[in-house]
CSV table of C-alpha atoms in Angstrom, one decimal:
chain,number,residue,atom,x,y,z
A,89,MET,CA,0.2,0.3,0.1
A,90,PRO,CA,1.3,3.5,-1.0
A,91,ILE,CA,2.6,5.7,2.1
A,92,TYR,CA,3.3,9.3,2.4
A,93,ASN,CA,6.4,10.0,4.6
A,94,PRO,CA,6.6,13.9,5.1
A,95,PRO,CA,10.5,15.1,5.0
A,96,LEU,CA,10.5,16.3,8.3
A,97,ARG,CA,14.2,15.9,8.9
A,98,ASP,CA,14.8,17.8,5.3
A,99,MET,CA,12.8,20.7,6.5
A,100,GLN,CA,14.5,20.6,9.9
A,101,PHE,CA,17.9,20.6,8.3
A,102,VAL,CA,17.3,23.7,6.0
A,103,MET,CA,15.7,25.7,8.5
A,104,HIS,CA,17.8,24.9,11.7
A,105,GLU,CA,21.2,24.3,10.3
A,106,VAL,CA,21.6,26.1,7.1
A,107,LEU,CA,19.2,29.1,7.3
A,108,LYS,CA,19.1,29.3,11.2
A,109,VAL,CA,15.6,30.7,11.3
A,110,THR,CA,15.2,31.0,14.8
A,111,ASP,CA,18.2,33.5,14.9
A,112,GLU,CA,16.3,35.7,12.4
A,113,PHE,CA,12.9,35.3,14.2
A,114,LYS,CA,14.6,36.7,17.5
A,115,VAL,CA,15.2,40.3,15.9
A,116,LEU,CA,11.3,40.2,15.1
A,117,PRO,CA,9.2,41.0,18.1
A,118,LYS,CA,6.3,39.2,17.0
A,119,TYR,CA,8.2,36.2,16.3
A,120,ALA,CA,11.0,36.4,19.1
A,121,ASP,CA,9.5,33.6,21.3
A,122,ILE,CA,9.4,31.0,18.5
A,123,ASP,CA,12.2,28.4,18.8
A,124,ALA,CA,13.1,25.4,17.0
A,125,ASP,CA,11.0,22.9,19.3
A,126,THR,CA,8.0,24.9,18.5
A,127,ILE,CA,8.4,24.8,14.8
A,128,ASN,CA,9.2,21.1,14.9
A,129,ALA,CA,6.3,20.3,17.1
A,130,VAL,CA,3.9,21.8,14.8
A,131,LEU,CA,5.5,20.4,11.7
A,132,GLU,CA,5.6,17.1,13.2
A,133,GLU,CA,1.8,17.1,14.1
A,134,GLY,CA,1.3,18.5,10.3
A,135,GLY,CA,3.2,15.6,8.9
A,136,LYS,CA,0.8,13.1,10.7
A,137,PHE,CA,-2.3,15.0,9.4
A,138,ALA,CA,-1.0,14.8,5.9
A,139,SER,CA,-0.1,11.1,5.9
A,140,GLU,CA,-3.0,9.9,8.3
A,141,VAL,CA,-5.8,12.1,7.2
A,142,THR,CA,-5.7,13.5,3.6
A,143,PHE,CA,-3.1,11.1,2.0
A,144,PRO,CA,-5.6,8.1,2.3
A,145,LEU,CA,-8.4,10.2,0.4
A,146,ASN,CA,-6.3,10.0,-3.0
A,147,ILE,CA,-8.1,6.6,-3.2
A,148,SER,CA,-11.9,8.2,-2.9
A,149,GLY,CA,-10.6,11.2,-4.7
A,150,ASP,CA,-9.7,9.1,-7.8
A,151,GLU,CA,-12.4,6.5,-7.9
A,152,GLU,CA,-15.2,8.8,-7.4
A,153,GLY,CA,-14.5,12.6,-8.0
A,154,CYS,CA,-16.9,15.2,-7.1
A,155,THR,CA,-20.5,14.6,-7.6
A,156,LEU,CA,-23.3,17.2,-9.3
A,157,ASP,CA,-26.5,17.1,-8.3
A,158,LYS,CA,-28.3,18.3,-11.6
A,159,THR,CA,-31.4,19.2,-9.9
A,160,THR,CA,-30.2,21.1,-7.0
A,161,HIS,CA,-26.9,22.2,-8.6
A,162,GLU,CA,-25.0,21.0,-5.5
A,163,VAL,CA,-21.5,19.6,-5.8
A,164,THR,CA,-20.5,16.9,-3.0
A,165,PRO,CA,-16.7,16.1,-2.9
A,166,PRO,CA,-15.5,12.5,-2.6
A,167,LYS,CA,-15.9,10.4,0.5
A,168,GLY,CA,-14.2,11.7,3.5
A,169,PHE,CA,-13.4,15.0,2.3
A,170,LYS,CA,-15.7,16.7,4.5
A,171,GLN,CA,-15.0,14.8,7.5
A,172,ALA,CA,-11.1,15.4,6.9
A,173,TYR,CA,-11.9,19.2,6.5
A,174,ALA,CA,-13.7,19.1,9.9
A,175,LYS,CA,-10.5,17.7,11.3
A,176,TYR,CA,-8.5,20.3,9.7
A,177,VAL,CA,-10.6,22.9,11.3
A,178,GLU,CA,-10.5,21.3,14.8
A,179,GLY,CA,-6.8,21.1,14.5
A,180,GLY,CA,-6.7,25.0,14.0
A,181,TRP,CA,-4.6,24.3,10.8
A,182,ALA,CA,-6.4,27.4,9.0
A,183,ALA,CA,-5.1,29.5,11.8
A,184,LEU,CA,-1.2,28.9,11.5
A,185,SER,CA,0.2,32.1,10.2
A,186,CYS,CA,-3.0,34.3,10.7
A,187,ASP,CA,-3.2,37.4,12.6
A,188,PRO,CA,-4.0,36.8,16.4
A,189,GLU,CA,-6.2,39.8,16.4
A,190,TYR,CA,-8.6,37.8,14.2
A,191,GLY,CA,-8.0,34.3,16.0
A,192,GLY,CA,-5.0,33.3,14.4
A,193,GLN,CA,-1.8,31.8,15.9
A,194,GLY,CA,0.6,34.2,14.6
A,195,LEU,CA,3.4,31.7,13.3
A,196,PRO,CA,5.9,32.7,10.6
A,197,PHE,CA,4.5,32.3,7.2
A,198,LEU,CA,7.4,29.9,6.5
A,199,VAL,CA,5.8,27.3,8.9
A,200,ASN,CA,2.5,27.7,7.2
A,201,GLN,CA,4.3,26.9,3.8
A,202,CYS,CA,6.1,24.0,5.2
A,203,PHE,CA,2.8,22.5,6.2
A,204,TYR,CA,1.2,23.1,2.7
A,205,GLU,CA,4.2,21.5,1.2
A,206,MET,CA,3.3,18.4,3.2
A,207,MET,CA,-0.3,18.8,2.5
A,208,ASN,CA,0.2,19.3,-1.2
A,209,SER,CA,2.4,16.3,-1.6
A,210,ALA,CA,0.1,14.3,0.2
A,211,ASN,CA,-3.1,15.3,-1.5
A,212,GLN,CA,-3.1,18.1,-3.7
A,213,ALA,CA,-6.8,17.6,-4.8
A,214,TRP,CA,-8.1,17.8,-1.2
A,215,THR,CA,-5.7,20.5,-0.3
A,216,MET,CA,-7.1,23.0,-3.1
A,217,TYR,CA,-10.3,23.5,-1.0
A,218,PRO,CA,-8.4,25.0,2.5
A,219,GLY,CA,-5.1,26.0,0.5
A,220,LEU,CA,-7.4,28.8,-1.7
A,221,SER,CA,-8.9,30.2,1.5
A,222,HIS,CA,-5.4,31.5,2.8
A,223,GLY,CA,-4.9,33.5,-0.3
A,224,ALA,CA,-8.5,35.1,0.2
A,225,TYR,CA,-7.3,35.9,3.9
A,226,GLU,CA,-4.0,37.7,2.7
A,227,ALA,CA,-5.9,40.0,0.2
A,228,LEU,CA,-8.4,40.9,2.8
A,229,HIS,CA,-5.8,41.1,5.5
A,230,ALA,CA,-3.8,43.5,3.2
A,231,HIS,CA,-6.3,45.6,1.3
A,232,GLY,CA,-9.8,45.0,2.9
A,233,THR,CA,-11.7,47.6,4.6
A,234,ASP,CA,-12.0,47.4,8.8
A,235,ALA,CA,-15.8,46.2,8.1
A,236,GLN,CA,-14.6,43.6,5.5
A,237,LYS,CA,-12.1,42.4,7.8
A,238,LYS,CA,-14.5,42.3,10.8
A,239,ILE,CA,-16.8,40.2,8.9
A,240,TYR,CA,-14.5,37.8,6.9
A,241,LEU,CA,-11.0,37.3,8.5
A,242,PRO,CA,-12.3,35.7,11.7
A,243,LYS,CA,-14.3,33.0,9.7
A,244,LEU,CA,-11.6,32.5,7.4
A,245,THR,CA,-9.0,31.9,10.2
A,246,SER,CA,-11.3,29.6,12.0
A,247,GLY,CA,-11.8,27.9,9.0
A,248,GLU,CA,-15.7,28.3,9.4
A,249,TRP,CA,-15.6,29.7,5.7
A,250,THR,CA,-13.4,29.0,2.9
A,251,GLY,CA,-12.3,30.9,-0.3
A,252,THR,CA,-12.4,30.3,-4.0
A,253,MET,CA,-10.1,31.0,-7.0
A,254,CYS,CA,-11.9,32.9,-9.8
A,255,LEU,CA,-9.0,33.5,-12.1
A,256,THR,CA,-9.8,31.5,-15.9
A,257,GLU,CA,-12.1,33.1,-18.4
A,258,PRO,CA,-13.3,31.5,-21.2
A,259,HIS,CA,-11.2,33.4,-23.9
A,260,CYS,CA,-7.5,33.3,-22.4
A,261,GLY,CA,-7.3,30.2,-20.0
A,262,THR,CA,-4.4,30.6,-18.2
A,263,ASP,CA,-2.9,33.6,-19.7
A,264,LEU,CA,-3.9,36.1,-16.9
A,265,GLY,CA,-2.5,39.0,-18.7
A,266,LEU,CA,-5.5,38.7,-21.1
A,267,LEU,CA,-8.2,38.7,-18.3
A,268,ALA,CA,-10.9,41.0,-19.0
A,269,THR,CA,-13.2,41.0,-15.9
A,270,ARG,CA,-13.5,44.6,-14.3
A,271,ALA,CA,-14.9,45.6,-10.9
A,272,SER,CA,-16.1,49.4,-11.2
A,273,PRO,CA,-16.4,51.2,-8.0
A,274,GLN,CA,-20.2,52.5,-7.6
A,275,ALA,CA,-21.2,55.4,-5.3
A,276,ASP,CA,-22.4,53.4,-2.3
A,277,GLY,CA,-19.0,51.8,-1.8
A,278,SER,CA,-19.7,48.4,-3.7
A,279,TYR,CA,-18.3,47.2,-6.8
A,280,GLN,CA,-19.9,46.3,-10.2
A,281,LEU,CA,-18.6,43.3,-11.4
A,282,THR,CA,-18.6,42.8,-15.3
A,283,GLY,CA,-17.1,39.7,-16.9
A,284,ASN,CA,-17.1,35.8,-17.3
A,285,LYS,CA,-15.2,33.3,-15.2
A,286,ILE,CA,-15.1,29.3,-15.7
A,287,PHE,CA,-13.1,26.7,-13.7
A,288,ILE,CA,-14.0,28.1,-10.2
A,289,SER,CA,-11.7,26.2,-8.0
A,290,ALA,CA,-13.4,25.0,-4.6
A,291,GLY,CA,-16.4,27.1,-6.0
A,292,GLU,CA,-19.0,24.6,-5.0
A,293,HIS,CA,-18.9,21.9,-2.2
A,294,ASP,CA,-20.5,20.9,1.0
A,295,MET,CA,-17.9,21.4,3.6
A,296,THR,CA,-18.5,24.9,4.7
A,297,SER,CA,-21.8,27.1,5.1
A,298,ASN,CA,-20.6,29.9,2.8
A,299,ILE,CA,-20.1,27.9,-0.3
């Protein structure tokens, strides 16, 4: 039976013996208390999640795929995907590098990326769902209004809500330089969207209430 062995020793070697990241963290006030033991413990648990929870779902993902109900237009992911997402939320994995102001753990983004390297290696199909949420979180955290942050960031941080990816358009595929969709500011502070999108990654599922 195939197994997934997370490359923990490789990550530890690069971080602690080559880059010596904890020395760099010490000069950054918000990361000054992060030590090698903390990083290693988080990634060891993350490796277990990847190998024990998401990796086995490659079977149902390959054999079943997503199911579309043509009457309700609802999409159901393969068997086990929803349950795995519930464990992901319960474990606080969505919050790793998120701002503590919105319920995040405040760990360095490096730790988050190491975790997601393991997740994508173990099961890229499943990881697309929560992985896209962090992009939405980062965009809102950097550019959102205070009102938007108050509404969306706590729920994205907790994993109660997920994000999607709306890039591809019928006329340009993955050539993002040719995107034509526009967002026009309106007098009431909203935006009028004009355009057409296809292939919405994580655009329909039953794992969270906002999708």
